[in-house]
Amino acid sequence: MTEEPEWFERLLELQLRANPAIWQNMKRLGVGEDTLLRLAFIYLAPGEESANVLVRFLEQETDYEVQARERAAGGSGPGAWLVIGATQPVAVSLETIDAWVEWMVAAGASEGPCAFDGWTSEIVGELPADAEE
């Protein structure tokens, strides 16, 4: 990955600050560290080329489903393109979410650059009782 833009630290801090409250809400809804989730994510890209650079990087470095799309509103300003995707099913904790978000923010900042705009999750199952840690 290349050098991050000046907004990297602010964006990372903003995203990491939100994670504890999100995790607590998820726990209230019954999500635990043995729950399998697909983490969906979105980036804002300044244009098609930047979006495609990030898509190629994520395809090479991960097993995520990922694609670039032009925003429905069209336009050519900042955030005119989106990079959207989802992880494979994974069990997470607050610590793994924080590490993942840090990596995702850094990947977008250095490989687009594209701004990580957040994530959500979908429950897809539970770890088998005999699964190894």
Coordinates of N, CA and C in Angstrom, one line a residue:
M1 N 0.8 -1.2 0.0 CA 0.0 0.0 0.0 C 0.9 1.2 0.0
T2 N 0.4 2.3 -0.6 CA 1.2 3.5 -0.7 C 0.8 4.5 0.5
E3 N 1.4 5.6 0.5 CA 1.2 6.6 1.6 C -0.3 7.1 1.6
E4 N -0.8 7.2 2.9 CA -2.1 7.7 3.1 C -2.3 9.2 2.9
P5 N -3.5 9.6 2.4 CA -3.8 11.0 2.3 C -3.9 11.7 3.7
E6 N -4.0 13.0 3.7 CA -4.0 13.7 5.0 C -5.3 13.4 5.8
W7 N -6.3 13.0 5.2 CA -7.6 12.7 5.9 C -7.6 11.4 6.5
F8 N -6.6 10.5 6.3 CA -6.6 9.2 6.8 C -6.8 9.1 8.3
E9 N -6.0 9.8 9.1 CA -6.1 9.7 10.5 C -7.5 10.2 11.1
R10 N -8.0 11.2 10.5 CA -9.4 11.7 11.0 C -10.4 10.7 10.7
L11 N -10.4 10.1 9.5 CA -11.4 9.1 9.1 C -11.2 7.8 10.0
L12 N -10.0 7.4 10.2 CA -9.8 6.2 11.0 C -10.3 6.5 12.4
E13 N -10.0 7.6 13.0 CA -10.5 7.9 14.4 C -12.0 7.9 14.4
L14 N -12.6 8.5 13.5 CA -14.1 8.6 13.4 C -14.7 7.1 13.3
Q15 N -14.1 6.3 12.5 CA -14.6 4.9 12.3 C -14.4 4.1 13.6
L16 N -13.2 4.2 14.2 CA -12.9 3.4 15.4 C -13.7 3.9 16.6
R17 N -14.0 5.2 16.6 CA -14.8 5.7 17.8 C -16.2 5.1 17.8
A18 N -16.7 4.8 16.6 CA -18.1 4.3 16.5 C -18.2 2.8 16.8
N19 N -17.1 2.1 16.7 CA -17.2 0.6 16.8 C -17.7 0.1 18.2
P20 N -17.3 0.7 19.4 CA -17.7 0.1 20.6 C -19.3 0.2 20.8
A21 N -19.9 1.3 20.4 CA -21.3 1.4 20.5 C -22.0 0.5 19.5
I22 N -21.5 0.3 18.4 CA -22.0 -0.6 17.4 C -22.0 -2.0 18.0
W23 N -20.8 -2.4 18.5 CA -20.6 -3.8 19.0 C -21.6 -4.0 20.2
Q24 N -21.7 -3.0 21.1 CA -22.7 -3.2 22.2 C -24.1 -3.4 21.7
N25 N -24.5 -2.6 20.7 CA -25.8 -2.8 20.1 C -26.0 -4.2 19.5
M26 N -24.9 -4.7 18.8 CA -25.0 -6.0 18.2 C -25.1 -7.1 19.3
K27 N -24.4 -6.9 20.5 CA -24.5 -7.8 21.6 C -25.9 -7.8 22.1
R28 N -26.5 -6.7 22.3 CA -27.9 -6.6 22.8 C -28.9 -7.3 21.9
L29 N -28.5 -7.4 20.6 CA -29.4 -8.1 19.6 C -29.0 -9.6 19.5
G30 N -28.1 -10.1 20.4 CA -27.8 -11.5 20.4 C -26.6 -11.9 19.7
V31 N -25.8 -11.0 19.1 CA -24.6 -11.4 18.5 C -23.5 -11.6 19.5
G32 N -22.8 -12.7 19.4 CA -21.7 -13.0 20.2 C -20.4 -13.3 19.4
E33 N -19.4 -13.7 20.1 CA -18.1 -14.0 19.3 C -18.2 -15.3 18.6
D34 N -19.3 -16.1 18.8 CA -19.4 -17.3 18.1 C -20.5 -17.2 16.9
T35 N -21.0 -16.0 16.7 CA -21.9 -15.7 15.6 C -21.2 -15.4 14.3
L36 N -21.6 -16.1 13.3 CA -21.0 -15.8 12.0 C -21.7 -14.7 11.3
L37 N -20.9 -13.7 10.9 CA -21.4 -12.5 10.3 C -20.8 -12.3 8.9
R38 N -21.5 -11.7 8.0 CA -21.0 -11.1 6.8 C -20.9 -9.6 7.0
L39 N -19.7 -9.1 6.9 CA -19.6 -7.6 7.1 C -19.6 -7.0 5.7
A40 N -20.6 -6.1 5.6 CA -20.8 -5.4 4.3 C -20.1 -4.0 4.5
F41 N -19.5 -3.5 3.4 CA -18.8 -2.2 3.5 C -19.0 -1.4 2.3
I42 N -18.7 -0.1 2.5 CA -18.8 0.9 1.4 C -17.7 1.9 1.4
Y43 N -17.2 2.3 0.3 CA -16.3 3.4 0.1 C -16.8 4.4 -0.8
L44 N -16.4 5.6 -0.6 CA -16.7 6.7 -1.6 C -15.4 6.9 -2.4
A45 N -15.6 6.9 -3.7 CA -14.5 7.1 -4.6 C -14.7 8.4 -5.4
P46 N -13.6 9.1 -5.7 CA -13.7 10.3 -6.5 C -14.0 10.1 -8.0
G47 N -13.8 8.9 -8.5 CA -14.1 8.6 -9.9 C -13.9 7.1 -10.1
E48 N -14.2 6.7 -11.4 CA -14.2 5.3 -11.8 C -12.9 4.7 -11.6
E49 N -11.8 5.4 -12.1 CA -10.5 4.8 -12.0 C -10.1 4.5 -10.6
S50 N -10.3 5.4 -9.7 CA -10.0 5.2 -8.3 C -10.7 4.0 -7.7
A51 N -12.0 4.0 -8.0 CA -12.8 2.8 -7.6 C -12.3 1.5 -8.1
N52 N -11.9 1.5 -9.3 CA -11.5 0.2 -9.9 C -10.1 -0.2 -9.4
V53 N -9.2 0.8 -9.0 CA -8.0 0.5 -8.4 C -8.2 -0.2 -7.1
L54 N -9.1 0.3 -6.3 CA -9.4 -0.3 -5.0 C -10.1 -1.7 -5.1
V55 N -11.0 -1.8 -6.1 CA -11.6 -3.1 -6.3 C -10.5 -4.2 -6.6
R56 N -9.6 -3.8 -7.5 CA -8.6 -4.8 -7.9 C -7.7 -5.2 -6.7
F57 N -7.4 -4.2 -5.9 CA -6.6 -4.4 -4.7 C -7.3 -5.4 -3.7
L58 N -8.6 -5.1 -3.5 CA -9.3 -5.9 -2.5 C -9.5 -7.3 -3.1
E59 N -9.7 -7.5 -4.4 CA -9.8 -8.8 -5.0 C -8.5 -9.6 -4.9
Q60 N -7.4 -8.9 -5.0 CA -6.1 -9.6 -4.9 C -5.7 -9.9 -3.4
E61 N -6.1 -9.1 -2.5 CA -5.7 -9.3 -1.1 C -6.7 -10.0 -0.2
T62 N -8.0 -10.2 -0.6 CA -9.0 -10.8 0.2 C -9.8 -11.7 -0.6
D63 N -10.8 -12.4 0.1 CA -11.7 -13.2 -0.6 C -13.1 -12.5 -0.6
Y64 N -13.1 -11.2 -0.5 CA -14.4 -10.4 -0.4 C -15.1 -10.4 -1.8
E65 N -16.4 -10.3 -1.7 CA -17.2 -9.9 -2.9 C -17.1 -8.4 -3.0
V66 N -16.7 -7.9 -4.1 CA -16.5 -6.4 -4.2 C -16.8 -5.9 -5.6
Q67 N -17.3 -4.7 -5.7 CA -17.6 -4.1 -7.0 C -17.6 -2.6 -7.0
A68 N -17.4 -2.0 -8.1 CA -17.5 -0.5 -8.2 C -18.8 -0.2 -8.9
R69 N -19.4 0.9 -8.4 CA -20.7 1.3 -9.0 C -20.7 2.9 -9.1
E70 N -21.3 3.4 -10.1 CA -21.5 4.8 -10.2 C -22.6 5.1 -9.3
R71 N -22.5 6.2 -8.5 CA -23.6 6.6 -7.6 C -24.9 6.9 -8.5
A72 N -26.0 6.5 -7.9 CA -27.3 6.7 -8.7 C -27.5 8.1 -9.0
A73 N -27.1 9.1 -8.2 CA -27.3 10.5 -8.4 C -26.4 11.0 -9.6
G74 N -25.4 10.1 -10.0 CA -24.5 10.5 -11.1 C -23.6 11.6 -10.6
G75 N -23.2 12.5 -11.5 CA -22.4 13.6 -11.1 C -20.9 13.2 -11.2
S76 N -20.0 14.2 -11.1 CA -18.6 14.0 -11.2 C -17.8 14.5 -10.1
G77 N -18.5 14.9 -9.0 CA -17.9 15.4 -7.8 C -17.3 14.3 -6.9
P78 N -16.7 14.6 -5.8 CA -16.2 13.6 -4.9 C -17.3 12.6 -4.5
G79 N -16.9 11.4 -4.4 CA -17.9 10.4 -4.1 C -18.8 10.0 -5.2
A80 N -18.4 10.3 -6.5 CA -19.3 10.0 -7.6 C -19.4 8.5 -7.9
W81 N -18.4 7.8 -7.3 CA -18.4 6.3 -7.5 C -18.4 5.7 -6.1
L82 N -18.9 4.5 -6.0 CA -18.9 3.7 -4.8 C -18.2 2.4 -5.0
V83 N -17.5 1.9 -4.0 CA -17.0 0.6 -3.9 C -17.7 -0.1 -2.8
I84 N -18.5 -1.2 -3.2 CA -19.3 -1.9 -2.2 C -18.9 -3.4 -2.2
G85 N -19.1 -4.0 -1.0 CA -18.7 -5.4 -0.9 C -19.1 -6.0 0.4
A86 N -18.7 -7.2 0.5 CA -19.0 -8.0 1.8 C -17.9 -9.0 2.0
T87 N -17.6 -9.3 3.2 CA -16.7 -10.4 3.6 C -17.4 -11.7 3.5
Q88 N -16.6 -12.8 3.6 CA -17.1 -14.1 3.7 C -17.6 -14.2 5.2
P89 N -18.4 -15.2 5.5 CA -18.9 -15.3 6.9 C -17.7 -15.5 7.9
V90 N -17.8 -14.7 9.0 CA -16.6 -14.7 9.9 C -17.2 -14.4 11.3
A91 N -16.6 -15.0 12.3 CA -16.9 -14.7 13.7 C -16.0 -13.5 14.1
V92 N -16.5 -12.5 14.8 CA -15.7 -11.3 15.2 C -15.9 -11.0 16.7
S93 N -15.0 -10.1 17.1 CA -15.1 -9.5 18.4 C -14.9 -8.0 18.2
L94 N -15.0 -7.2 19.2 CA -14.7 -5.8 19.0 C -13.3 -5.6 18.6
E95 N -12.4 -6.3 19.1 CA -11.0 -6.2 18.7 C -10.7 -6.5 17.2
T96 N -11.4 -7.6 16.8 CA -11.2 -8.0 15.3 C -11.9 -7.0 14.4
I97 N -13.0 -6.4 14.9 CA -13.7 -5.4 14.1 C -12.8 -4.2 14.0
D98 N -12.2 -3.7 15.1 CA -11.3 -2.6 15.1 C -10.1 -2.8 14.2
A99 N -9.5 -4.0 14.2 CA -8.4 -4.3 13.3 C -8.8 -4.3 11.9
W100 N -10.0 -4.9 11.6 CA -10.5 -4.9 10.2 C -10.8 -3.5 9.7
V101 N -11.4 -2.7 10.5 CA -11.7 -1.3 10.1 C -10.5 -0.6 9.8
E102 N -9.5 -0.7 10.7 CA -8.2 0.0 10.5 C -7.6 -0.4 9.1
W103 N -7.6 -1.7 8.8 CA -7.0 -2.2 7.6 C -7.8 -1.7 6.4
M104 N -9.2 -1.7 6.5 CA -10.0 -1.2 5.4 C -9.9 0.3 5.2
V105 N -9.8 1.1 6.2 CA -9.5 2.5 6.0 C -8.2 2.7 5.3
A106 N -7.2 2.0 5.8 CA -5.8 2.2 5.2 C -5.8 1.7 3.8
A107 N -6.5 0.6 3.5 CA -6.5 0.1 2.1 C -7.2 1.1 1.2
G108 N -8.3 1.7 1.6 CA -9.0 2.7 0.7 C -8.1 3.9 0.6
A109 N -7.5 4.4 1.6 CA -6.7 5.6 1.6 C -5.5 5.5 0.7
S110 N -4.9 4.3 0.7 CA -3.7 4.1 -0.1 C -3.9 3.6 -1.5
E111 N -5.0 2.9 -1.7 CA -5.2 2.2 -3.0 C -6.2 2.8 -3.9
G112 N -6.7 4.0 -3.6 CA -7.7 4.6 -4.5 C -7.2 5.9 -5.0
P113 N -7.2 6.9 -4.1 CA -7.7 6.8 -2.8 C -9.2 6.8 -2.7
C114 N -9.8 6.1 -1.8 CA -11.2 6.0 -1.6 C -11.4 6.1 -0.1
A115 N -12.5 6.8 0.3 CA -12.8 7.0 1.7 C -13.7 5.9 2.2
F116 N -13.3 5.1 3.2 CA -14.1 4.1 3.8 C -15.3 4.8 4.5
D117 N -16.5 4.4 4.1 CA -17.7 5.2 4.6 C -18.5 4.4 5.6
G118 N -18.0 3.2 6.0 CA -18.7 2.5 7.0 C -19.0 1.0 6.7
W119 N -19.6 0.3 7.6 CA -19.9 -1.1 7.5 C -21.2 -1.4 8.2
T120 N -21.7 -2.6 7.9 CA -22.9 -3.1 8.6 C -22.7 -4.6 8.6
S121 N -23.6 -5.3 9.2 CA -23.4 -6.8 9.3 C -24.7 -7.5 9.1
E122 N -24.6 -8.8 8.7 CA -25.7 -9.7 8.5 C -25.3 -11.0 9.2
I123 N -26.2 -11.5 10.1 CA -26.0 -12.8 10.7 C -26.3 -13.9 9.7
V124 N -25.3 -14.8 9.6 CA -25.5 -15.9 8.7 C -25.4 -17.3 9.4
G125 N -25.2 -17.3 10.7 CA -25.1 -18.6 11.4 C -24.3 -18.5 12.7
E126 N -24.0 -19.6 13.2 CA -23.2 -19.8 14.4 C -22.0 -20.7 14.1
L127 N -20.9 -20.5 14.8 CA -19.8 -21.4 14.7 C -20.2 -22.8 15.2
P128 N -19.8 -23.8 14.6 CA -20.1 -25.2 15.1 C -19.5 -25.3 16.5
A129 N -20.2 -26.1 17.4 CA -19.8 -26.2 18.8 C -18.3 -26.8 18.9
D130 N -17.9 -27.6 17.9 CA -16.6 -28.2 17.9 C -15.5 -27.4 17.1
A131 N -15.9 -26.2 16.7 CA -14.9 -25.4 15.9 C -13.7 -25.0 16.8
E132 N -12.5 -25.1 16.1 CA -11.3 -24.8 16.8 C -11.1 -23.3 16.8
E133 N -10.6 -22.7 17.8 CA -10.3 -21.3 17.9 C -9.1 -20.9 17.1

